Amino acid sequence: MTTGNIDSPQAGKISGKVKWFNNAKGYGFIVADGDEVDMFAHYSAITMEGYKTLKAGQSVLFDTKDVDNGIHAINISTIDEPSEITTEAIAESAIQEPA
């Protein structure tokens, strides 16, 4: 699934879903379709204009990169656009991190 080379992402996009994303901290995790491996997702890897955020359950396309502490999702793009982002939605997303 991953390249083994930290500097080059895997050719071709992987589809998956956002497991959770904490807007306040700027990171979360994505799971590839048909897989159970959590992949770290940082807001800087999201390829959207404006406020970069993801919502739990949102469909995404991404590349992967192996790093010492696991797999990072990079070049993340959304398949389905999130509904209107409100202050309420951001607050909800900030508390979705599992305990």
Short mmCIF file of N, CA and C in Angstrom, two decimals:
data_model
loop_
_atom_site.label_atom_id
_atom_site.label_comp_id
_atom_site.label_asym_id
_atom_site.label_seq_id
_atom_site.Cartn_x
_atom_site.Cartn_y
_atom_site.Cartn_z
N MET A 1 0.81 -1.19 0.00
CA MET A 1 0.00 0.00 0.00
C MET A 1 0.86 1.26 0.00
N THR A 2 2.03 1.22 0.64
CA THR A 2 2.84 2.42 0.73
C THR A 2 4.15 2.23 -0.01
N THR A 3 4.88 3.32 -0.20
CA THR A 3 6.05 3.30 -1.05
C THR A 3 7.32 2.88 -0.37
N GLY A 4 7.48 3.16 0.91
CA GLY A 4 8.74 2.90 1.56
C GLY A 4 9.74 4.02 1.38
N ASN A 5 9.51 4.91 0.42
CA ASN A 5 10.37 6.06 0.21
C ASN A 5 9.66 7.28 0.74
N ILE A 6 10.22 7.87 1.78
CA ILE A 6 9.56 8.98 2.46
C ILE A 6 9.35 10.19 1.55
N ASP A 7 10.14 10.32 0.49
CA ASP A 7 10.06 11.51 -0.36
C ASP A 7 9.12 11.38 -1.55
N SER A 8 8.65 10.18 -1.87
CA SER A 8 7.80 10.06 -3.04
C SER A 8 6.49 9.37 -2.70
N PRO A 9 5.35 10.06 -2.95
CA PRO A 9 4.06 9.44 -2.67
C PRO A 9 3.76 8.31 -3.64
N GLN A 10 2.87 7.44 -3.24
CA GLN A 10 2.46 6.32 -4.08
C GLN A 10 1.77 6.84 -5.33
N ALA A 11 2.04 6.21 -6.47
CA ALA A 11 1.38 6.59 -7.71
C ALA A 11 -0.09 6.19 -7.63
N GLY A 12 -0.98 7.05 -8.06
CA GLY A 12 -2.41 6.75 -8.01
C GLY A 12 -3.00 7.08 -6.66
N LYS A 13 -4.21 7.56 -6.68
CA LYS A 13 -4.87 7.98 -5.44
C LYS A 13 -5.59 6.80 -4.78
N ILE A 14 -5.66 6.86 -3.46
CA ILE A 14 -6.37 5.87 -2.66
C ILE A 14 -7.64 6.52 -2.17
N SER A 15 -8.74 5.77 -2.16
CA SER A 15 -9.98 6.33 -1.63
C SER A 15 -10.17 5.83 -0.20
N GLY A 16 -10.79 6.67 0.60
CA GLY A 16 -11.03 6.30 1.98
C GLY A 16 -12.00 7.25 2.64
N LYS A 17 -12.09 7.14 3.96
CA LYS A 17 -12.98 8.00 4.74
C LYS A 17 -12.23 8.56 5.94
N VAL A 18 -12.67 9.74 6.35
CA VAL A 18 -12.10 10.38 7.52
C VAL A 18 -12.64 9.67 8.76
N LYS A 19 -11.75 9.16 9.60
CA LYS A 19 -12.16 8.51 10.84
C LYS A 19 -12.53 9.58 11.86
N TRP A 20 -11.64 10.56 12.05
CA TRP A 20 -11.93 11.74 12.87
C TRP A 20 -10.90 12.80 12.53
N PHE A 21 -11.28 14.05 12.78
CA PHE A 21 -10.38 15.17 12.52
C PHE A 21 -10.65 16.25 13.55
N ASN A 22 -9.60 16.68 14.24
CA ASN A 22 -9.72 17.70 15.28
C ASN A 22 -9.26 19.03 14.71
N ASN A 23 -10.21 19.93 14.46
CA ASN A 23 -9.87 21.23 13.87
C ASN A 23 -8.97 22.05 14.77
N ALA A 24 -9.18 21.99 16.07
CA ALA A 24 -8.38 22.79 17.00
C ALA A 24 -6.91 22.38 16.96
N LYS A 25 -6.65 21.09 16.80
CA LYS A 25 -5.27 20.59 16.77
C LYS A 25 -4.72 20.49 15.34
N GLY A 26 -5.61 20.47 14.34
CA GLY A 26 -5.16 20.44 12.96
C GLY A 26 -4.75 19.08 12.44
N TYR A 27 -5.25 18.02 13.06
CA TYR A 27 -4.92 16.69 12.56
C TYR A 27 -6.03 15.70 12.90
N GLY A 28 -5.93 14.53 12.27
CA GLY A 28 -6.87 13.45 12.52
C GLY A 28 -6.37 12.20 11.83
N PHE A 29 -7.30 11.29 11.54
CA PHE A 29 -6.92 10.03 10.91
C PHE A 29 -7.89 9.66 9.81
N ILE A 30 -7.36 9.02 8.77
CA ILE A 30 -8.11 8.55 7.61
C ILE A 30 -7.91 7.04 7.53
N VAL A 31 -8.94 6.33 7.07
CA VAL A 31 -8.85 4.89 6.85
C VAL A 31 -9.18 4.63 5.38
N ALA A 32 -8.31 3.89 4.69
CA ALA A 32 -8.54 3.55 3.29
C ALA A 32 -9.72 2.59 3.19
N ASP A 33 -10.47 2.69 2.10
CA ASP A 33 -11.58 1.76 1.86
C ASP A 33 -11.04 0.33 1.85
N GLY A 34 -11.70 -0.56 2.59
CA GLY A 34 -11.30 -1.96 2.64
C GLY A 34 -10.08 -2.22 3.50
N ASP A 35 -9.69 -1.27 4.31
CA ASP A 35 -8.52 -1.42 5.16
C ASP A 35 -8.87 -0.95 6.57
N GLU A 36 -8.10 -1.36 7.54
CA GLU A 36 -8.35 -0.93 8.92
C GLU A 36 -7.19 -0.14 9.50
N VAL A 37 -6.19 0.18 8.67
CA VAL A 37 -5.01 0.89 9.14
C VAL A 37 -5.30 2.39 9.21
N ASP A 38 -5.08 2.99 10.38
CA ASP A 38 -5.25 4.43 10.54
C ASP A 38 -4.06 5.14 9.92
N MET A 39 -4.34 6.16 9.11
CA MET A 39 -3.29 6.97 8.51
C MET A 39 -3.41 8.40 9.01
N PHE A 40 -2.33 8.94 9.53
CA PHE A 40 -2.30 10.28 10.07
C PHE A 40 -2.60 11.30 8.98
N ALA A 41 -3.44 12.27 9.28
CA ALA A 41 -3.78 13.34 8.33
C ALA A 41 -3.58 14.69 9.01
N HIS A 42 -2.68 15.50 8.47
CA HIS A 42 -2.41 16.85 8.99
C HIS A 42 -3.09 17.86 8.07
N TYR A 43 -3.55 18.97 8.66
CA TYR A 43 -4.27 19.96 7.85
C TYR A 43 -3.42 20.47 6.68
N SER A 44 -2.10 20.50 6.83
CA SER A 44 -1.24 21.00 5.76
C SER A 44 -1.22 20.07 4.54
N ALA A 45 -1.70 18.83 4.69
CA ALA A 45 -1.74 17.86 3.58
C ALA A 45 -3.06 17.92 2.81
N ILE A 46 -3.99 18.77 3.25
CA ILE A 46 -5.29 18.89 2.59
C ILE A 46 -5.17 19.87 1.44
N THR A 47 -5.61 19.45 0.25
CA THR A 47 -5.47 20.28 -0.95
C THR A 47 -6.78 21.00 -1.28
N MET A 48 -7.21 21.88 -0.39
CA MET A 48 -8.40 22.67 -0.67
C MET A 48 -8.07 24.13 -0.38
N GLU A 49 -8.82 25.02 -0.99
CA GLU A 49 -8.64 26.45 -0.76
C GLU A 49 -9.32 26.84 0.54
N GLY A 50 -8.85 27.90 1.15
CA GLY A 50 -9.50 28.43 2.34
C GLY A 50 -9.20 27.60 3.57
N TYR A 51 -10.18 27.52 4.45
CA TYR A 51 -10.04 26.82 5.73
C TYR A 51 -9.93 25.32 5.47
N LYS A 52 -8.80 24.73 5.79
CA LYS A 52 -8.55 23.31 5.51
C LYS A 52 -9.05 22.46 6.67
N THR A 53 -10.11 21.72 6.41
CA THR A 53 -10.69 20.88 7.45
C THR A 53 -11.31 19.64 6.82
N LEU A 54 -11.50 18.62 7.62
CA LEU A 54 -12.18 17.40 7.20
C LEU A 54 -13.22 17.08 8.25
N LYS A 55 -14.24 16.32 7.84
CA LYS A 55 -15.29 15.91 8.76
C LYS A 55 -15.32 14.39 8.86
N ALA A 56 -15.60 13.87 10.04
CA ALA A 56 -15.71 12.42 10.23
C ALA A 56 -16.71 11.84 9.24
N GLY A 57 -16.33 10.75 8.58
CA GLY A 57 -17.20 10.09 7.62
C GLY A 57 -17.08 10.63 6.20
N GLN A 58 -16.36 11.72 6.02
CA GLN A 58 -16.23 12.34 4.70
C GLN A 58 -15.35 11.47 3.80
N SER A 59 -15.74 11.32 2.53
CA SER A 59 -14.96 10.55 1.56
C SER A 59 -13.82 11.41 1.03
N VAL A 60 -12.65 10.79 0.92
CA VAL A 60 -11.46 11.50 0.46
C VAL A 60 -10.64 10.64 -0.49
N LEU A 61 -9.79 11.30 -1.27
CA LEU A 61 -8.76 10.66 -2.09
C LEU A 61 -7.43 11.16 -1.57
N PHE A 62 -6.42 10.29 -1.55
CA PHE A 62 -5.13 10.70 -0.99
C PHE A 62 -4.02 9.79 -1.47
N ASP A 63 -2.79 10.24 -1.27
CA ASP A 63 -1.59 9.44 -1.46
C ASP A 63 -1.08 9.08 -0.07
N THR A 64 -0.10 8.20 0.00
CA THR A 64 0.46 7.83 1.30
C THR A 64 1.97 8.02 1.30
N LYS A 65 2.49 8.15 2.51
CA LYS A 65 3.93 8.28 2.70
C LYS A 65 4.29 7.54 3.98
N ASP A 66 5.27 6.63 3.89
CA ASP A 66 5.76 5.92 5.08
C ASP A 66 6.70 6.84 5.85
N VAL A 67 6.52 6.88 7.14
CA VAL A 67 7.43 7.61 8.03
C VAL A 67 7.77 6.68 9.19
N ASP A 68 8.71 7.07 10.01
CA ASP A 68 9.16 6.21 11.10
C ASP A 68 8.04 5.78 12.04
N ASN A 69 7.08 6.66 12.27
CA ASN A 69 6.02 6.34 13.25
C ASN A 69 4.70 5.93 12.61
N GLY A 70 4.70 5.50 11.34
CA GLY A 70 3.46 5.03 10.72
C GLY A 70 3.30 5.51 9.29
N ILE A 71 2.05 5.65 8.89
CA ILE A 71 1.72 6.07 7.53
C ILE A 71 1.02 7.41 7.60
N HIS A 72 1.45 8.33 6.74
CA HIS A 72 0.80 9.63 6.65
C HIS A 72 0.02 9.71 5.35
N ALA A 73 -1.19 10.26 5.43
CA ALA A 73 -1.96 10.57 4.23
C ALA A 73 -1.49 11.94 3.75
N ILE A 74 -1.21 12.05 2.45
CA ILE A 74 -0.77 13.32 1.88
C ILE A 74 -1.59 13.61 0.64
N ASN A 75 -1.52 14.83 0.14
CA ASN A 75 -2.28 15.24 -1.05
C ASN A 75 -3.75 14.86 -0.91
N ILE A 76 -4.34 15.18 0.23
CA ILE A 76 -5.71 14.79 0.55
C ILE A 76 -6.70 15.71 -0.16
N SER A 77 -7.63 15.13 -0.90
CA SER A 77 -8.70 15.92 -1.52
C SER A 77 -10.03 15.27 -1.18
N THR A 78 -11.04 16.10 -1.04
CA THR A 78 -12.36 15.59 -0.68
C THR A 78 -13.11 15.15 -1.92
N ILE A 79 -13.88 14.08 -1.79
CA ILE A 79 -14.73 13.60 -2.88
C ILE A 79 -16.08 14.28 -2.77
N ASP A 80 -16.64 14.27 -1.58
CA ASP A 80 -17.90 14.95 -1.34
C ASP A 80 -17.59 16.19 -0.52
N GLU A 81 -18.06 17.31 -0.99
CA GLU A 81 -17.82 18.57 -0.30
C GLU A 81 -18.58 18.58 1.01
N PRO A 82 -17.95 19.08 2.07
CA PRO A 82 -18.68 19.17 3.33
C PRO A 82 -19.80 20.18 3.20
N SER A 83 -20.85 19.96 3.96
CA SER A 83 -21.92 20.94 3.96
C SER A 83 -21.37 22.23 4.55
N GLU A 84 -22.14 23.26 4.52
CA GLU A 84 -21.69 24.57 4.99
C GLU A 84 -20.98 24.44 6.33
N ILE A 85 -19.78 24.97 6.38
CA ILE A 85 -19.00 24.89 7.61
C ILE A 85 -19.40 26.04 8.52
N THR A 86 -19.91 25.69 9.67
CA THR A 86 -20.35 26.69 10.64
C THR A 86 -19.49 26.59 11.89
N THR A 87 -19.58 27.57 12.72
CA THR A 87 -18.85 27.53 13.99
C THR A 87 -19.27 26.31 14.79
N GLU A 88 -20.56 25.97 14.72
CA GLU A 88 -21.07 24.79 15.42
C GLU A 88 -20.41 23.51 14.90
N ALA A 89 -20.31 23.39 13.58
CA ALA A 89 -19.71 22.20 12.97
C ALA A 89 -18.24 22.08 13.36
N ILE A 90 -17.55 23.20 13.40
CA ILE A 90 -16.14 23.19 13.78
C ILE A 90 -16.00 22.75 15.24
N ALA A 91 -16.86 23.25 16.10
CA ALA A 91 -16.82 22.88 17.52
C ALA A 91 -17.10 21.39 17.69
N GLU A 92 -18.08 20.87 16.94
CA GLU A 92 -18.40 19.44 17.01
C GLU A 92 -17.20 18.60 16.58
N SER A 93 -16.56 19.00 15.49
CA SER A 93 -15.42 18.26 14.97
C SER A 93 -14.27 18.27 15.96
N ALA A 94 -14.12 19.34 16.70
CA ALA A 94 -13.02 19.45 17.66
C ALA A 94 -13.16 18.47 18.81
N ILE A 95 -14.37 17.95 19.06
CA ILE A 95 -14.55 17.03 20.18
C ILE A 95 -14.74 15.59 19.73
N GLN A 96 -14.49 15.29 18.45
CA GLN A 96 -14.69 13.93 17.94
C GLN A 96 -13.51 13.01 18.21
N GLU A 97 -12.43 13.53 18.73
CA GLU A 97 -11.26 12.69 19.01
C GLU A 97 -11.61 11.66 20.06
N PRO A 98 -11.32 10.38 19.78
CA PRO A 98 -11.64 9.34 20.76
C PRO A 98 -10.84 9.53 22.05
N ALA A 99 -11.43 9.09 23.15
CA ALA A 99 -10.77 9.25 24.46
C ALA A 99 -9.68 8.24 24.65
#
